[in-house]
């Protein structure tokens, strides 16, 4: 009984303490509210509704937010901006409304009391564009600038396109729930910058004519008339940009991709007259631009955006990144691998698909056994994988259905020369495979894309997508690119292709002109500035592919060692050369064990093949190290070393990359361990390209492991 009484007394005391804490918190909030209301009331020019909303926002000052009230719209004589709120969650352009009738978001329009009020939404979007231009000079993406309509006296929480509608009671909690984008230093710098660009509002003289921007009509070039503060010696924009980049690099690797420089921002916001392409060496920010472009388009259109790539793991990661950067529009962008999307596309249209990888492989094995194994093809390569690739990437991947077309076809990125008898033998193997596959009533992955292309080609102009963004386009087949082009055609801002021919990790190739895509003038942009790798890491990676000139998708022959402008200088290459595999693996474990949990979270062990991945999965797990497979990685920070193949690392980056036994020659698959001379160069070049991709994933540390037995004299 005494024990129960003591326990009850302890519980009662705990409840009393919690009640006291709650009352103290209530008094603190009430005092903050009264102080904020008093400060808001000092703005005599503001309406009572604006004062109430301002009081709510001023309470955020305790959480690191800054509020600018009644600012002049740059480029106008009399137009004003009600409020600019800058804080950890980004920049918010706020227009306060004190309407008698409640606002309604209907059919993409703003209404109240039965009347259209959409002119207020349009004006807010125009001034938001001015704010985007202002913060772009500091490297901030447009996705971090949000337009917000605040309604005094009403309860509302809705979205109208990219405009958020919030009542005066909803606005504070909504903004506090925003994820942290900016540090306190960035908030201070942005506030000072916006104070200069949006000066305090002064009413024009009574005799002055009203500015056109105060009416329902807003001039289209208002946002471009931003005062140039870069020349002010007291305001160092370059220094602030560098500080923003340094701050981003200190963050988890999953977050730092939100940095953009002014040149990249210009590409994100550009109005393309038709299909466009962004290319450039590894580390130049192509994927970052593609993600921000998808968010930018989603903010400014009513349709859906398709963001597609070849690999299965990348869409999960990229979707996480976009949701972090622009949660308001994340649900309007579909991140998909090409084949997964194509299967759903066909199913939705009632087109039967019988995809069965194992049965398709069996069909090819039978075809090789009866047609290929004893043909002249064995003079070039006696192993069937090379010829399966020829059918997958050259014939079916390009949509070829007639031998004469194949006989005259330039086999891009295929080094082994094929005379007409060899091409006839390949065609016979292809026809035998198709017969075996048809007999088994199955499709392969190429069939899925061909079926989808046939369906899309008959529905041009009826796509569910406003725009399509294609990342790592060099890894797609020609049929895949034609399919995606068919969804949006040549409409302005409809198709953006992002990729680099030097980072192609699959055999075969094509030109964009083969797909009927014409990239004219400035719709083909090449990036030169590397934001990821230091000179030591870049030089090490380029040394692998320096002698491998390549033909990019535009048909231009490009040298393996390209000119790159470096912006990062802190990365290093660490080499571990050991006499035995066991000593090599112990050196790898020692390096990984020395990392903190946070450092381990930004690290990856990359391998060229499945067998090596399985080996290091067992090794790291037995050593007690947490491992996250790249096949399951979704872009959320996790305190575990990432493990996967060179190919699965495409489109990603890590602070530390470990490449065990990186210089071990790849297995050729031949019984005697030799690769025929006709195909050896091609396989070696492809392996070098994959190694180059793996090396350039590293930002701070590139660890290269080697096994070199000690030779006895």
Short mmCIF file of C-alpha atoms in Angstrom, two decimals, residues 463-690:
data_model
loop_
_atom_site.label_atom_id
_atom_site.label_comp_id
_atom_site.label_asym_id
_atom_site.label_seq_id
_atom_site.Cartn_x
_atom_site.Cartn_y
_atom_site.Cartn_z
CA UNK A 463 -0.58 13.39 -73.48
CA UNK A 464 -1.30 13.62 -69.77
CA UNK A 465 1.98 15.50 -69.34
CA UNK A 466 2.75 19.16 -69.84
CA UNK A 467 6.49 18.47 -69.87
CA UNK A 468 8.95 15.58 -69.81
CA UNK A 469 12.40 15.78 -68.19
CA UNK A 470 14.80 12.97 -69.13
CA UNK A 471 17.85 12.46 -66.91
CA UNK A 472 20.86 10.36 -68.01
CA UNK A 473 19.44 10.37 -71.53
CA UNK A 474 22.60 8.76 -72.95
CA UNK A 475 21.63 5.47 -71.27
CA UNK A 476 18.28 5.21 -73.05
CA UNK A 477 17.77 3.48 -76.36
CA UNK A 478 16.67 5.34 -79.46
CA UNK A 479 13.18 3.83 -79.16
CA UNK A 480 12.96 5.08 -75.57
CA UNK A 481 13.86 8.63 -76.59
CA UNK A 482 11.36 8.55 -79.46
CA UNK A 483 8.68 7.41 -77.03
CA UNK A 484 9.27 10.29 -74.62
CA UNK A 485 9.46 12.79 -77.48
CA UNK A 486 6.09 11.52 -78.76
CA UNK A 487 4.45 12.46 -75.45
CA UNK A 488 5.05 16.20 -75.82
CA UNK A 489 6.40 16.67 -79.35
CA UNK A 490 8.16 19.95 -80.08
CA UNK A 491 6.00 22.11 -77.82
CA UNK A 492 7.79 24.97 -76.03
CA UNK A 493 9.29 23.84 -72.72
CA UNK A 494 7.94 20.36 -73.41
CA UNK A 495 11.06 18.16 -73.52
CA UNK A 496 14.32 18.57 -71.63
CA UNK A 497 17.08 16.02 -72.21
CA UNK A 498 19.89 15.91 -69.67
CA UNK A 499 23.00 13.75 -69.96
CA UNK A 500 26.60 13.26 -71.01
CA UNK A 501 27.86 10.84 -73.65
CA UNK A 502 31.11 10.30 -71.76
CA UNK A 503 29.14 8.75 -68.90
CA UNK A 504 27.36 6.16 -71.04
CA UNK A 505 27.57 2.82 -69.25
CA UNK A 506 25.67 0.66 -71.74
CA UNK A 507 26.67 -0.45 -75.23
CA UNK A 508 25.21 1.05 -78.38
CA UNK A 509 24.37 4.66 -79.15
CA UNK A 510 22.42 7.10 -81.31
CA UNK A 511 22.10 10.74 -82.25
CA UNK A 512 19.18 12.94 -81.27
CA UNK A 513 18.61 13.63 -84.95
CA UNK A 514 17.87 9.90 -85.34
CA UNK A 515 14.91 10.45 -83.02
CA UNK A 516 13.65 13.43 -85.00
CA UNK A 517 14.72 15.84 -82.26
CA UNK A 518 16.23 19.10 -83.47
CA UNK A 519 18.17 21.04 -80.86
CA UNK A 520 18.78 24.44 -82.40
CA UNK A 521 20.79 27.43 -81.20
CA UNK A 522 20.77 27.99 -77.48
CA UNK A 523 18.50 24.99 -76.88
CA UNK A 524 21.70 22.96 -76.61
CA UNK A 525 23.62 24.03 -73.50
CA UNK A 526 26.99 22.65 -72.37
CA UNK A 527 28.02 23.13 -68.73
CA UNK A 528 31.69 23.59 -67.86
CA UNK A 529 31.88 24.40 -64.14
CA UNK A 530 32.39 21.39 -61.86
CA UNK A 531 30.86 21.93 -58.39
CA UNK A 532 31.55 18.48 -56.96
CA UNK A 533 35.12 17.35 -57.51
CA UNK A 534 38.51 18.77 -56.65
CA UNK A 535 41.34 18.92 -59.20
CA UNK A 536 42.99 15.80 -57.78
CA UNK A 537 39.80 13.74 -58.10
CA UNK A 538 39.00 15.13 -61.57
CA UNK A 539 42.53 14.45 -62.85
CA UNK A 540 42.43 10.92 -61.49
CA UNK A 541 39.07 10.21 -63.12
CA UNK A 542 40.01 11.80 -66.45
CA UNK A 543 43.21 9.81 -66.60
CA UNK A 544 41.04 6.70 -66.94
CA UNK A 545 39.20 7.96 -70.05
CA UNK A 546 41.71 10.46 -71.43
CA UNK A 547 42.32 8.39 -74.58
CA UNK A 548 38.67 7.50 -75.15
CA UNK A 549 37.24 10.09 -77.52
CA UNK A 550 33.48 9.70 -77.77
CA UNK A 551 30.61 10.78 -79.98
CA UNK A 552 27.98 12.65 -78.02
CA UNK A 553 24.26 12.67 -78.84
CA UNK A 554 24.74 15.71 -81.06
CA UNK A 555 27.12 13.73 -83.28
CA UNK A 556 30.21 15.75 -82.32
CA UNK A 557 33.42 13.86 -81.68
CA UNK A 558 34.65 14.91 -78.22
CA UNK A 559 38.05 14.20 -76.64
CA UNK A 560 38.17 12.13 -73.47
CA UNK A 561 39.96 14.88 -71.54
CA UNK A 562 37.71 17.93 -71.63
CA UNK A 563 38.25 21.42 -70.29
CA UNK A 564 36.55 21.86 -66.93
CA UNK A 565 36.29 24.90 -64.66
CA UNK A 566 36.81 23.80 -61.06
CA UNK A 567 35.05 25.49 -58.13
CA UNK A 568 35.85 23.02 -55.34
CA UNK A 569 39.37 22.40 -54.07
CA UNK A 570 39.18 20.34 -50.88
CA UNK A 571 38.81 16.78 -52.19
CA UNK A 572 41.62 14.25 -52.06
CA UNK A 573 42.54 10.84 -53.50
CA UNK A 574 43.70 8.14 -51.11
CA UNK A 575 45.38 5.03 -52.50
CA UNK A 576 45.69 1.73 -50.68
CA UNK A 577 47.97 -0.78 -52.41
CA UNK A 578 48.16 -4.12 -50.58
CA UNK A 579 49.81 -7.44 -51.44
CA UNK A 580 46.80 -9.72 -50.84
CA UNK A 581 43.01 -9.46 -51.10
CA UNK A 582 42.72 -10.08 -47.35
CA UNK A 583 45.08 -7.21 -46.52
CA UNK A 584 43.25 -5.00 -49.01
CA UNK A 585 39.87 -5.72 -47.40
CA UNK A 586 41.27 -5.08 -43.91
CA UNK A 587 42.56 -1.69 -45.10
CA UNK A 588 39.06 -0.87 -46.37
CA UNK A 589 37.50 -1.85 -43.04
CA UNK A 590 40.04 0.25 -41.16
CA UNK A 591 39.18 3.27 -43.28
CA UNK A 592 35.43 2.83 -42.77
CA UNK A 593 35.73 2.15 -39.02
CA UNK A 594 37.51 5.48 -38.56
CA UNK A 595 34.42 7.40 -39.72
CA UNK A 596 31.81 8.93 -37.46
CA UNK A 597 28.18 7.84 -38.00
CA UNK A 598 27.54 11.11 -39.86
CA UNK A 599 30.59 10.57 -42.08
CA UNK A 600 29.55 6.99 -42.75
CA UNK A 601 26.14 8.25 -43.89
CA UNK A 602 27.84 10.24 -46.66
CA UNK A 603 30.00 7.32 -47.83
CA UNK A 604 29.61 4.69 -50.54
CA UNK A 605 31.44 1.51 -51.47
CA UNK A 606 31.06 0.95 -55.20
CA UNK A 607 31.85 -2.22 -57.14
CA UNK A 608 31.87 -3.08 -60.85
CA UNK A 609 29.88 -6.32 -60.63
CA UNK A 610 27.34 -8.25 -58.60
CA UNK A 611 29.83 -10.80 -57.25
CA UNK A 612 31.97 -8.06 -55.70
CA UNK A 613 28.90 -6.40 -54.19
CA UNK A 614 27.90 -9.67 -52.52
CA UNK A 615 31.44 -10.12 -51.18
CA UNK A 616 31.57 -6.66 -49.61
CA UNK A 617 28.05 -6.95 -48.26
CA UNK A 618 29.19 -9.97 -46.24
CA UNK A 619 32.50 -8.34 -45.25
CA UNK A 620 30.98 -5.08 -44.00
CA UNK A 621 28.09 -6.78 -42.23
CA UNK A 622 30.40 -9.19 -40.39
CA UNK A 623 32.49 -6.19 -39.33
CA UNK A 624 29.43 -4.65 -37.67
CA UNK A 625 29.07 -1.80 -40.18
CA UNK A 626 25.57 -0.74 -41.21
CA UNK A 627 25.03 -1.15 -44.95
CA UNK A 628 22.35 0.39 -47.19
CA UNK A 629 22.04 -1.10 -50.66
CA UNK A 630 21.79 1.44 -53.47
CA UNK A 631 18.93 -0.69 -54.81
CA UNK A 632 16.93 0.26 -51.71
CA UNK A 633 18.31 3.75 -51.04
CA UNK A 634 15.53 6.35 -51.37
CA UNK A 635 17.40 9.61 -50.80
CA UNK A 636 16.65 10.02 -47.10
CA UNK A 637 19.73 10.39 -44.88
CA UNK A 638 20.65 7.13 -43.18
CA UNK A 639 23.66 6.45 -40.97
CA UNK A 640 24.92 3.57 -43.08
CA UNK A 641 27.49 3.15 -45.81
CA UNK A 642 25.87 2.85 -49.24
CA UNK A 643 26.83 -0.22 -51.28
CA UNK A 644 26.13 -0.83 -54.96
CA UNK A 645 27.42 -1.01 -58.50
CA UNK A 646 29.09 1.66 -60.58
CA UNK A 647 25.94 1.79 -62.69
CA UNK A 648 23.59 2.21 -59.73
CA UNK A 649 25.66 5.17 -58.53
CA UNK A 650 24.82 7.20 -61.63
CA UNK A 651 23.11 10.49 -60.91
CA UNK A 652 24.19 10.34 -57.25
CA UNK A 653 27.08 11.77 -55.28
CA UNK A 654 28.72 11.06 -51.95
CA UNK A 655 31.19 12.84 -49.72
CA UNK A 656 33.39 9.73 -49.65
CA UNK A 657 33.63 7.02 -52.27
CA UNK A 658 35.53 3.75 -51.78
CA UNK A 659 36.42 1.67 -54.85
CA UNK A 660 37.89 -1.66 -53.72
CA UNK A 661 40.16 -3.44 -56.23
CA UNK A 662 39.24 -0.76 -58.74
CA UNK A 663 41.99 -1.71 -61.20
CA UNK A 664 41.21 -5.43 -61.36
CA UNK A 665 40.41 -6.32 -65.00
CA UNK A 666 36.72 -7.22 -65.42
CA UNK A 667 35.76 -10.80 -66.10
CA UNK A 668 35.31 -11.50 -69.80
CA UNK A 669 33.05 -14.47 -69.40
CA UNK A 670 35.10 -16.64 -71.79
CA UNK A 671 36.16 -20.11 -70.64
CA UNK A 672 39.86 -19.37 -71.07
CA UNK A 673 39.57 -15.91 -69.50
CA UNK A 674 40.52 -14.16 -72.74
CA UNK A 675 38.44 -11.64 -74.65
CA UNK A 676 38.67 -11.85 -78.45
CA UNK A 677 40.60 -8.95 -79.91
CA UNK A 678 37.60 -7.80 -81.97
CA UNK A 679 35.54 -7.00 -78.87
CA UNK A 680 38.25 -6.53 -76.21
CA UNK A 681 38.69 -2.82 -76.92
CA UNK A 682 34.96 -2.19 -76.79
CA UNK A 683 34.50 -3.96 -73.48
CA UNK A 684 37.54 -2.23 -71.99
CA UNK A 685 36.31 1.18 -73.07
CA UNK A 686 32.89 0.54 -71.54
CA UNK A 687 34.54 -0.60 -68.30
CA UNK A 688 36.63 2.58 -68.23
CA UNK A 689 33.53 4.69 -68.70
CA UNK A 690 31.85 2.95 -65.77
#
